[in-house]
Tab-separated table of C-alpha atoms in Angstrom:
chain	number	residue	atom	x	y	z
F	1	PHE	CA	134.371	76.690	98.421
F	2	VAL	CA	136.149	74.921	101.751
F	3	LEU	CA	133.044	75.367	103.815
F	4	ALA	CA	130.510	74.164	101.140
F	5	LEU	CA	132.951	71.740	100.588
F	6	VAL	CA	133.113	70.570	104.708
F	7	ALA	CA	129.040	70.505	104.570
F	8	ARG	CA	128.927	68.560	101.599
F	9	ALA	CA	131.337	66.028	103.304
F	10	LEU	CA	129.336	67.030	106.922
F	11	ALA	CA	125.983	66.404	104.932
F	12	ALA	CA	127.593	62.732	103.088
F	13	SER	CA	128.410	61.540	106.647
F	14	MET	CA	125.471	61.763	108.001
F	15	THR	CA	123.685	59.698	105.499
F	16	TYR	CA	121.427	62.877	104.497
F	17	GLU	CA	119.037	62.433	101.139
F	18	PRO	CA	119.653	65.374	99.074
F	19	LEU	CA	116.165	66.704	97.724
F	20	MET	CA	117.329	66.820	94.691
F	21	GLU	CA	118.352	63.463	93.475
F	22	SER	CA	116.007	61.345	94.882
F	23	VAL	CA	113.922	59.705	91.387
F	24	PRO	CA	110.285	59.265	92.353
F	25	THR	CA	108.634	55.653	91.087
F	26	ALA	CA	105.599	54.522	90.566
F	27	THR	CA	104.822	54.297	94.016
F	28	ASP	CA	106.176	57.157	95.071
F	29	VAL	CA	103.960	58.986	97.511
F	30	GLY	CA	105.347	62.120	95.523
F	31	THR	CA	103.758	60.656	92.336
F	32	PRO	CA	101.197	63.512	90.554
F	33	ARG	CA	98.921	63.394	88.140
F	34	THR	CA	99.818	66.532	85.831
F	35	GLY	CA	103.625	65.107	85.132
F	36	GLY	CA	105.428	67.221	87.744
F	37	TYR	CA	107.162	65.562	91.244
F	38	LEU	CA	106.162	67.069	94.815
F	39	ASP	CA	109.971	66.636	96.202
F	40	MET	CA	110.127	67.056	100.417
F	41	ARG	CA	109.380	70.301	100.977
F	42	ARG	CA	106.543	70.294	98.425
F	43	GLN	CA	105.078	67.500	100.339
F	44	ALA	CA	105.842	69.306	103.875
F	45	ALA	CA	104.058	71.857	103.432
F	46	ILE	CA	101.081	70.453	101.482
F	47	ALA	CA	100.426	67.915	104.149
F	48	LYS	CA	101.246	71.001	106.844
F	49	GLY	CA	98.808	73.737	105.239
F	50	GLY	CA	101.093	75.487	105.489
F	51	ILE	CA	105.016	76.434	105.613
F	52	THR	CA	108.301	75.775	108.015
F	53	ASP	CA	111.529	76.709	108.320
F	54	HIS	CA	112.813	73.102	107.907
F	55	ARG	CA	116.507	74.351	110.371
F	56	GLY	CA	117.786	71.508	111.419
F	57	GLU	CA	116.268	68.612	110.258
F	58	VAL	CA	117.619	69.752	106.316
F	59	MET	CA	121.075	70.896	105.315
F	60	VAL	CA	120.881	73.514	102.150
F	61	VAL	CA	123.835	74.142	100.558
F	62	ARG	CA	125.292	75.912	96.962
F	63	ASP	CA	124.947	73.382	93.807
F	64	PRO	CA	128.035	74.046	92.160
F	65	ASN	CA	126.524	72.435	88.688
F	66	PHE	CA	123.055	75.243	88.881
F	67	ASP	CA	123.237	76.906	85.553
F	68	LEU	CA	120.750	79.931	85.897
F	69	ASP	CA	120.295	80.417	81.804
F	70	LYS	CA	118.586	76.426	81.693
F	71	THR	CA	115.374	78.658	84.076
F	72	ILE	CA	112.503	80.794	83.763
F	73	PHE	CA	115.559	83.829	85.271
F	74	GLN	CA	117.309	82.919	81.941
F	75	THR	CA	116.446	86.648	80.758
F	76	LEU	CA	117.546	88.655	84.175
F	77	GLU	CA	120.090	91.136	83.490
F	78	GLY	CA	123.064	92.773	85.493
F	79	LEU	CA	125.544	91.372	86.852
F	80	VAL	CA	124.695	92.199	90.297
F	81	PRO	CA	121.196	91.088	90.010
F	82	ARG	CA	121.776	87.824	87.876
F	83	ALA	CA	124.705	86.970	91.047
F	84	VAL	CA	121.676	87.666	93.428
F	85	MET	CA	119.633	85.021	91.870
F	86	LYS	CA	121.654	82.346	91.631
F	87	ARG	CA	122.745	82.749	95.242
F	88	ASP	CA	119.078	82.654	96.584
F	89	ILE	CA	118.059	79.851	94.068
F	90	GLY	CA	121.484	77.953	93.368
F	91	VAL	CA	121.091	75.663	96.348
F	92	VAL	CA	120.177	71.466	96.631
F	93	ALA	CA	118.981	70.260	100.141
F	94	TYR	CA	119.881	67.210	102.168
F	95	TRP	CA	116.892	65.482	104.087
F	96	ASN	CA	117.599	63.426	107.278
F	97	ASP	CA	116.460	59.844	107.341
F	98	ALA	CA	113.836	60.517	110.296
F	99	ALA	CA	112.613	63.985	108.114
F	100	VAL	CA	111.810	62.116	105.119
F	101	GLN	CA	110.015	59.372	107.327
F	102	ARG	CA	108.411	61.430	109.050
F	103	ILE	CA	107.131	64.061	106.201
F	104	ALA	CA	106.861	60.949	103.431
F	105	ARG	CA	103.647	59.975	106.398
F	106	GLN	CA	102.288	62.976	106.874
F	107	TYR	CA	101.935	62.970	103.460
F	108	SER	CA	100.878	59.711	102.172
F	109	ARG	CA	97.452	61.184	104.714
F	110	ILE	CA	96.499	63.507	102.370
F	111	GLU	CA	93.633	62.729	99.532
F	112	ARG	CA	94.940	63.229	96.636
F	113	PRO	CA	93.323	65.793	93.744
F	114	LEU	CA	91.454	64.368	91.192
F	115	SER	CA	93.471	63.779	87.884
F	116	ILE	CA	93.526	66.571	85.126
F	117	ASP	CA	90.988	66.700	81.878
F	118	GLN	CA	92.913	64.713	79.032
F	119	PRO	CA	91.830	67.799	76.755
F	120	LEU	CA	93.293	70.370	78.798
F	121	THR	CA	96.684	68.415	79.614
F	122	ASN	CA	97.728	68.015	76.313
F	123	PHE	CA	96.506	71.500	75.196
F	124	MET	CA	100.130	72.379	78.125
F	125	MET	CA	101.921	69.455	76.526
F	126	LEU	CA	101.615	70.235	72.606
F	127	GLU	CA	100.286	73.668	72.703
F	128	CYS	CA	102.726	75.117	75.207
F	129	ASN	CA	106.423	74.974	76.212
F	130	PHE	CA	106.190	74.570	80.376
F	131	SER	CA	109.783	72.511	79.871
F	132	MET	CA	112.320	75.487	81.499
F	133	GLU	CA	113.394	74.425	84.937
F	134	HIS	CA	112.003	76.462	87.711
F	135	ALA	CA	113.780	78.021	90.451
F	136	ASP	CA	113.159	74.440	92.551
F	137	GLY	CA	113.080	71.860	89.869
F	138	SER	CA	111.256	71.565	86.308
F	139	PHE	CA	108.410	73.838	85.899
F	140	MET	CA	105.856	71.494	85.871
F	141	ASP	CA	106.998	70.651	89.459
F	142	HIS	CA	106.619	74.103	90.624
F	143	LEU	CA	102.670	74.185	88.421
F	144	THR	CA	102.021	70.527	90.579
F	145	PHE	CA	102.694	72.180	93.944
F	146	CYS	CA	100.426	75.175	92.916
F	147	HIS	CA	97.765	72.558	91.648
F	148	ASP	CA	97.720	70.315	94.606
F	149	TYR	CA	97.704	72.990	97.694
F	150	CYS	CA	95.098	74.350	96.234
F	151	ALA	CA	92.796	71.408	95.857
F	152	VAL	CA	93.341	69.969	99.337
F	153	HIS	CA	93.840	73.594	101.353
F	154	TYR	CA	91.461	76.158	99.289
F	155	LYS	CA	88.893	74.145	98.142
F	156	GLU	CA	86.247	76.542	97.494
F	157	HIS	CA	87.941	77.441	94.143
F	158	SER	CA	89.319	75.701	91.469
F	159	PRO	CA	92.368	74.805	91.624
F	160	ARG	CA	93.570	74.642	87.699
F	161	VAL	CA	93.865	77.953	88.139
F	162	LEU	CA	97.008	77.826	89.663
F	163	LEU	CA	98.156	74.695	87.405
F	164	LEU	CA	97.997	77.270	84.552
F	165	HIS	CA	98.730	80.445	86.418
F	166	SER	CA	101.866	80.829	84.651
F	167	ILE	CA	100.636	80.444	80.971
F	168	LEU	CA	100.201	83.653	79.642
F	169	GLY	CA	103.841	85.220	81.266
F	170	VAL	CA	105.586	84.979	83.524
F	171	GLY	CA	107.560	87.573	85.739
F	172	THR	CA	111.193	87.277	83.270
F	173	ASN	CA	109.069	87.901	80.084
F	174	TYR	CA	108.820	83.602	79.439
F	175	PHE	CA	105.917	83.047	78.023
F	176	PRO	CA	104.890	79.111	77.570
F	177	MET	CA	101.574	79.760	75.073
F	178	GLU	CA	101.595	82.299	72.467
F	179	ALA	CA	98.502	85.673	72.283
F	180	GLU	CA	97.290	83.854	69.334
F	181	LYS	CA	96.204	80.782	71.319
F	182	ILE	CA	94.259	82.669	74.485
F	183	PRO	CA	90.523	81.861	72.337
F	184	LYS	CA	91.264	77.973	72.525
F	185	LEU	CA	92.418	78.376	76.013
F	186	ALA	CA	89.850	79.670	77.014
F	187	GLU	CA	87.933	77.571	75.245
F	188	LEU	CA	88.448	74.521	78.149
F	189	LEU	CA	88.610	76.555	80.947
F	190	THR	CA	85.270	78.569	83.372
F	191	PRO	CA	84.738	81.739	82.893
F	192	PHE	CA	85.951	82.064	86.300
F	193	GLU	CA	88.856	79.963	85.552
F	194	MET	CA	90.181	82.152	82.755
F	195	LYS	CA	89.710	85.593	84.418
F	196	HIS	CA	92.023	84.743	87.028
F	197	ILE	CA	94.485	83.065	85.072
F	198	GLU	CA	94.750	85.565	82.760
F	199	SER	CA	95.455	88.296	85.668
F	200	PHE	CA	97.512	86.380	87.244
F	201	PRO	CA	100.614	87.748	85.842
F	202	SER	CA	99.922	91.081	86.120
F	203	ILE	CA	98.596	91.032	89.854
F	204	LEU	CA	102.171	89.126	90.551
F	205	ARG	CA	103.905	91.999	89.064
F	206	LEU	CA	101.694	94.283	90.513
F	207	LEU	CA	102.782	92.875	93.723
F	208	LEU	CA	106.345	92.961	93.395
F	209	SER	CA	106.935	96.300	92.303
F	210	TRP	CA	106.119	97.228	95.859
F	211	GLN	CA	103.257	99.711	94.704
F	212	LEU	CA	99.747	98.245	95.560
F	213	LEU	CA	99.923	96.017	98.292
F	214	PRO	CA	100.937	99.876	100.566
F	215	GLU	CA	98.513	102.140	98.752
F	216	LEU	CA	95.802	99.142	100.233
F	217	GLN	CA	97.468	98.886	103.010
F	218	ALA	CA	97.490	102.622	103.744
F	219	LYS	CA	93.336	101.964	104.072
F	220	ILE	CA	93.488	98.995	105.830
F	221	GLY	CA	90.613	100.445	107.673
F	222	SER	CA	88.420	101.245	104.371
F	223	LEU	CA	88.533	98.139	102.315
F	224	ASP	CA	84.671	97.572	102.922
F	225	LYS	CA	84.030	100.421	100.332
F	226	PHE	CA	86.797	98.875	98.030
F	227	GLU	CA	85.139	97.870	94.804
F	228	GLY	CA	87.807	96.584	92.883
F	229	ILE	CA	91.144	97.144	90.416
F	230	LYS	CA	91.443	97.904	87.017
F	231	PHE	CA	95.422	97.048	85.144
F	232	HIS	CA	96.668	95.114	82.408
F	233	ARG	CA	97.173	91.914	81.107
F	234	VAL	CA	100.803	90.975	80.585
F	235	ILE	CA	101.011	89.097	77.661
F	236	ASP	CA	99.269	91.761	75.358
F	237	ASN	CA	98.636	94.988	77.665
F	238	GLN	CA	94.416	93.949	77.123
F	239	GLU	CA	93.050	96.023	79.978
F	240	LEU	CA	91.360	93.404	83.073
F	241	GLU	CA	89.245	94.720	86.001
F	242	LEU	CA	88.078	92.536	88.796
F	243	ASP	CA	85.664	93.157	91.656
F	244	ALA	CA	86.958	93.585	94.605
F	245	GLU	CA	85.326	89.426	95.523
F	246	GLU	CA	87.716	87.923	91.860
F	247	PHE	CA	90.252	90.271	93.832
F	248	TRP	CA	90.219	88.886	97.317
F	249	VAL	CA	90.316	85.096	95.408
F	250	GLN	CA	93.029	85.678	93.171
F	251	LEU	CA	95.085	87.464	96.385
F	252	ASN	CA	94.757	84.050	97.780
F	253	TYR	CA	96.388	81.916	94.603
F	254	GLN	CA	98.793	84.787	94.578
F	255	MET	CA	99.657	83.906	98.149
F	256	ILE	CA	99.386	79.904	97.342
F	257	HIS	CA	101.933	80.369	94.459
F	258	PHE	CA	104.513	82.854	96.841
F	259	LEU	CA	104.602	79.525	99.266
F	260	ASP	CA	106.443	77.976	96.906
F	261	PHE	CA	109.295	80.328	96.792
F	262	VAL	CA	110.280	80.659	100.376
F	263	PRO	CA	113.348	78.950	101.260
F	264	THR	CA	113.468	76.016	103.407
F	265	ALA	CA	115.680	76.645	105.960
F	266	ASP	CA	116.832	79.400	107.648
F	267	TRP	CA	114.286	81.710	107.558
F	268	GLU	CA	116.288	84.477	109.586
F	269	LYS	CA	119.366	84.489	107.331
F	270	ASN	CA	117.553	84.053	104.047
F	271	VAL	CA	114.587	86.740	104.659
F	272	SER	CA	116.304	89.106	102.275
F	273	MET	CA	115.217	86.861	99.840
F	274	THR	CA	112.553	89.456	97.261
F	275	ILE	CA	110.107	86.954	96.731
F	276	PHE	CA	110.033	85.917	100.289
F	277	GLN	CA	109.503	89.962	101.657
F	278	GLY	CA	106.627	89.417	98.620
F	279	CYS	CA	104.730	86.127	100.673
F	280	LEU	CA	105.786	87.942	103.972
F	281	ALA	CA	104.254	91.044	102.980
F	282	LEU	CA	100.892	89.067	101.030
F	283	TYR	CA	100.249	86.742	104.380
F	284	ASP	CA	100.410	90.121	106.835
F	285	PHE	CA	98.121	92.392	104.216
F	286	LEU	CA	95.553	89.262	103.636
F	287	THR	CA	95.597	88.825	107.778
F	288	GLN	CA	94.966	92.359	108.724
F	289	ALA	CA	92.456	92.680	105.958
F	290	GLY	CA	90.207	89.337	107.584
F	291	GLN	CA	91.064	87.826	104.132
F	292	MET	CA	92.964	85.162	104.318
F	293	ARG	CA	90.259	82.519	102.983
F	294	VAL	CA	93.586	79.215	101.872
F	295	THR	CA	94.696	77.606	105.067
F	296	VAL	CA	97.996	78.767	105.219
F	297	SER	CA	99.972	77.672	108.651
F	298	PHE	CA	102.978	80.353	109.057
F	299	ASP	CA	105.141	81.692	111.825
F	300	PRO	CA	106.280	84.660	110.293
F	301	VAL	CA	109.647	86.862	110.328
F	302	ALA	CA	110.314	90.048	109.867
F	303	ALA	CA	112.005	91.069	106.468
F	304	SER	CA	114.842	93.910	108.004
F	305	GLY	CA	117.538	95.416	107.163
F	306	LEU	CA	119.410	96.542	104.562
F	307	LEU	CA	120.035	93.717	102.145
F	308	ALA	CA	116.621	93.245	102.085
F	309	LYS	CA	115.469	97.077	101.174
F	310	ILE	CA	118.891	96.950	98.230
F	311	LYS	CA	116.930	93.047	96.910
F	312	ARG	CA	113.518	95.118	97.098
F	313	LYS	CA	114.674	98.043	95.071
F	314	ILE	CA	116.314	95.856	92.390
F	315	SER	CA	113.152	93.817	92.209
F	316	VAL	CA	110.722	97.000	91.502
F	317	LYS	CA	113.200	97.661	88.967
F	318	LYS	CA	112.982	94.359	87.019
F	319	VAL	CA	109.544	94.505	87.328
F	320	ALA	CA	109.699	97.560	85.499
F	321	GLU	CA	112.267	96.845	82.890
F	322	TYR	CA	110.335	93.527	82.124
F	323	SER	CA	106.868	95.526	81.279
F	324	LYS	CA	108.154	98.030	79.379
F	325	LYS	CA	110.069	95.473	77.293
F	326	ILE	CA	107.211	94.295	75.910
F	327	GLY	CA	105.162	96.840	75.884
F	328	HIS	CA	102.960	95.782	79.682
F	329	SER	CA	101.847	99.098	81.440
F	330	LEU	CA	102.060	98.647	85.248
F	331	ASP	CA	99.393	101.201	85.156
F	332	TYR	CA	96.468	99.864	87.707
F	333	GLU	CA	93.287	101.742	89.082
F	334	LEU	CA	91.657	100.785	92.225
F	335	LYS	CA	88.212	101.557	92.441
F	336	TRP	CA	86.197	102.383	95.662
F	337	ALA	CA	82.623	103.641	96.465
F	338	ARG	CA	82.161	106.732	95.521
F	339	SER	CA	80.550	107.240	99.111
F	340	SER	CA	84.219	106.967	100.292
F	341	SER	CA	86.011	109.594	101.651
F	342	LEU	CA	89.442	108.386	100.286
């Protein structure tokens, strides 16, 4: 408590600008087209085409007003898991003036993505509920970052997939849209977009179950024989399938999504965060597999030690519990060419 007070006093004396307290204006370079706001961390990532440990130019302290029950993690159960999550995401960042000016200047040079078409925007605002707070800011802030990063650094594929990646469910069983509206959603999208949107929550759970990537990693030398994956849709357990090419595209979408959960600073101290571990694991796998297609500038750190293992174990347990509660199967099947000796 005393350290937190000292940190805040020091931040104030150094005229640091609070990340979450700045109010965007009509001319703010962070003002998006989709309703979310891009803070300094997100602007920096899009401007760079990657993520950075901002240690030395930002101060991150505990947020005494943070309320886990107002976020997408409100359904998280258990004293230990809730305490761990609150510790990991219940923070506020203060940026120094030089960093704010540098990031704003770099971000101002980025070409803005096109506006989302009105019918889709109306559907999101009128037919869905994205009012919940995310880990850092609002739900729409997170969706806007994922969309805009994709539009700038993964131009080969539609950024609308990442604008809507959570619409059929997030990892904590929060569903912005009812399953009955799936046909209406599909009418607003291309078949490609719909396939990746409905697959996204499922693949994310498989990644955070720490089974899928280790199995693929063990066969890294035989990925030329990989033909696809079968799995189950989170919202209604319907069986889905991606071929090999679709799977690599999906993992690159997942890579962008993970970037938004990386700690703002002090990576070595915060590397035990489960979703940061997931980011590191996916980055390593896609790099080794030669399938990193999105631009990601990143200097990884090693996720090791007892705390990292404990948090990973908690994550595996919680993902299984969440899926069991809604009748969602985490079973999956990897398909390989018959000529493979696997």
